[in-house]
Each structure stands twice: as structure tokens, then as C-alpha cells.
Amino acid sequence: MAASMKITCLDCGAVNRVPADKLGAGPKCGTCGTRLTDGKVREMDANALAKASKTDNVPLLVDFWAPWCGPCRMMAPEFAKAAQALAPNARLAKINTEEYPKVSMRHNIRGIPTMILYQNGKEVARQSGAVPASAIEQFVRSKAKLTG
Ligand SMILES: [Zn+2]
């Protein structure tokens, strides 16, 4: 029997449990019905970040960005490509540090874009600067424990 994995809904913040071998079966949030592992980059709020970063067994890569940051905007399509490539075994999300300035302090962000990889309730690795999709994917594959 596959272990169940905790995975936070990045839309409503509810914590779901999904068997590891069902991550690719289109699991939906039990609270709001959002698909949890559809490979789309989610814009998250501070609450969802706090919960997911402390809870999720499924690797979560968060892009700390801001609308005024040119390199951040340049990386957005690369980040989206990497999200598709890594689904359903890892999730990619972004948080607008202009909208949620406190998260930069809480997560010790010194420059953007910065990507932080979380798994099993803790930070696994971080990387600053805009990079192509292949490097984002490689970063997650080399640092996280992927189930598939
Ligand atoms: Zn939800």
C-alpha cells in the first residue's frame, strides 16, 4: 500500500491526504475541488505558503517574485514549463512579495527572484536569480525526494 502524502491546496489552504501512487490520478481538494497536481503554477497567499511549507510531503517549489522585477517576469514562462515537466510529483507556485512583504522577512529573501524548495515541513534548498526551465527542473530533481 502506498503511503499517503500531505498536500496543501494552494487555493483554499486545506490540507489533503493523497496516496503517493494517486498523485497522477488528478486528485482534487476535498474542500474546494481544485485539482492539486495539474502542473499549473498557482499564485499563493501568505497563509497557503505558511501551511504548505510546514506540511507538504509533495515537494513544493516557491518562486518569490514581484511585478516590478524584470528577471522575475522573464522567468515566469520558464517556471510554468518546469511546472508541467515536474507534475504530478512536485508542485510549483509563486508568491508576490510586493503583495505579501512579510513573507520576504519570514523566509529571509535577500533578492528576487528566489526559489525555495520545501518538502516534509522544511526548506530543502534555495536558489536566486532567473534560470531556464531545464535548470529549474534539474534543481528540483536533484534536491527533492520525488515519488515518481
Ligand atoms: Zn482547496
JSON list of N, CA and C and ligand atoms in Angstrom, two decimals, residues 9-14 16 29-34 36, ligand 1:
[
{"chain": "A", "resi": 9, "resn": "CYS", "atom": "N", "xyz": [-3.84, 22.45, -0.40]},
{"chain": "A", "resi": 9, "resn": "CYS", "atom": "CA", "xyz": [-4.47, 23.12, -1.53]},
{"chain": "A", "resi": 9, "resn": "CYS", "atom": "C", "xyz": [-3.98, 24.56, -1.55]},
{"chain": "A", "resi": 10, "resn": "LEU", "atom": "N", "xyz": [-3.37, 24.96, -2.67]},
{"chain": "A", "resi": 10, "resn": "LEU", "atom": "CA", "xyz": [-2.78, 26.30, -2.72]},
{"chain": "A", "resi": 10, "resn": "LEU", "atom": "C", "xyz": [-3.84, 27.37, -2.97]},
{"chain": "A", "resi": 11, "resn": "ASP", "atom": "N", "xyz": [-5.06, 26.95, -3.29]},
{"chain": "A", "resi": 11, "resn": "ASP", "atom": "CA", "xyz": [-6.14, 27.91, -3.47]},
{"chain": "A", "resi": 11, "resn": "ASP", "atom": "C", "xyz": [-6.86, 28.22, -2.16]},
{"chain": "A", "resi": 12, "resn": "CYS", "atom": "N", "xyz": [-7.20, 27.17, -1.40]},
{"chain": "A", "resi": 12, "resn": "CYS", "atom": "CA", "xyz": [-8.00, 27.42, -0.19]},
{"chain": "A", "resi": 12, "resn": "CYS", "atom": "C", "xyz": [-7.24, 27.13, 1.10]},
{"chain": "A", "resi": 13, "resn": "GLY", "atom": "N", "xyz": [-6.08, 26.50, 1.02]},
{"chain": "A", "resi": 13, "resn": "GLY", "atom": "CA", "xyz": [-5.27, 26.26, 2.22]},
{"chain": "A", "resi": 13, "resn": "GLY", "atom": "C", "xyz": [-5.63, 24.99, 2.97]},
{"chain": "A", "resi": 14, "resn": "ALA", "atom": "N", "xyz": [-6.58, 24.20, 2.47]},
{"chain": "A", "resi": 14, "resn": "ALA", "atom": "CA", "xyz": [-6.94, 22.96, 3.15]},
{"chain": "A", "resi": 14, "resn": "ALA", "atom": "C", "xyz": [-5.86, 21.91, 2.92]},
{"chain": "A", "resi": 16, "resn": "ASN", "atom": "N", "xyz": [-4.85, 18.20, 2.33]},
{"chain": "A", "resi": 16, "resn": "ASN", "atom": "CA", "xyz": [-5.42, 16.96, 1.81]},
{"chain": "A", "resi": 16, "resn": "ASN", "atom": "C", "xyz": [-4.41, 15.83, 1.98]},
{"chain": "A", "resi": 29, "resn": "CYS", "atom": "N", "xyz": [-8.90, 18.86, -4.36]},
{"chain": "A", "resi": 29, "resn": "CYS", "atom": "CA", "xyz": [-9.03, 19.31, -2.99]},
{"chain": "A", "resi": 29, "resn": "CYS", "atom": "C", "xyz": [-10.41, 18.91, -2.47]},
{"chain": "A", "resi": 30, "resn": "GLY", "atom": "N", "xyz": [-10.45, 18.27, -1.28]},
{"chain": "A", "resi": 30, "resn": "GLY", "atom": "CA", "xyz": [-11.71, 17.85, -0.69]},
{"chain": "A", "resi": 30, "resn": "GLY", "atom": "C", "xyz": [-12.57, 19.02, -0.26]},
{"chain": "A", "resi": 31, "resn": "THR", "atom": "N", "xyz": [-11.97, 20.19, -0.12]},
{"chain": "A", "resi": 31, "resn": "THR", "atom": "CA", "xyz": [-12.72, 21.36, 0.35]},
{"chain": "A", "resi": 31, "resn": "THR", "atom": "C", "xyz": [-13.26, 22.20, -0.81]},
{"chain": "A", "resi": 32, "resn": "CYS", "atom": "N", "xyz": [-12.40, 22.54, -1.78]},
{"chain": "A", "resi": 32, "resn": "CYS", "atom": "CA", "xyz": [-12.83, 23.47, -2.83]},
{"chain": "A", "resi": 32, "resn": "CYS", "atom": "C", "xyz": [-12.86, 22.85, -4.22]},
{"chain": "A", "resi": 33, "resn": "GLY", "atom": "N", "xyz": [-12.35, 21.62, -4.37]},
{"chain": "A", "resi": 33, "resn": "GLY", "atom": "CA", "xyz": [-12.45, 20.95, -5.66]},
{"chain": "A", "resi": 33, "resn": "GLY", "atom": "C", "xyz": [-11.35, 21.28, -6.66]},
{"chain": "A", "resi": 34, "resn": "THR", "atom": "N", "xyz": [-10.42, 22.16, -6.28]},
{"chain": "A", "resi": 34, "resn": "THR", "atom": "CA", "xyz": [-9.30, 22.48, -7.18]},
{"chain": "A", "resi": 34, "resn": "THR", "atom": "C", "xyz": [-8.44, 21.25, -7.41]},
{"chain": "A", "resi": 36, "resn": "LEU", "atom": "N", "xyz": [-5.14, 19.31, -7.49]},
{"chain": "A", "resi": 36, "resn": "LEU", "atom": "CA", "xyz": [-3.97, 19.56, -6.66]},
{"chain": "A", "resi": 36, "resn": "LEU", "atom": "C", "xyz": [-2.65, 19.42, -7.42]},
{"chain": "B", "resi": 1, "resn": "ZN", "atom": "ZN", "xyz": [-8.94, 23.75, -1.85]}
]
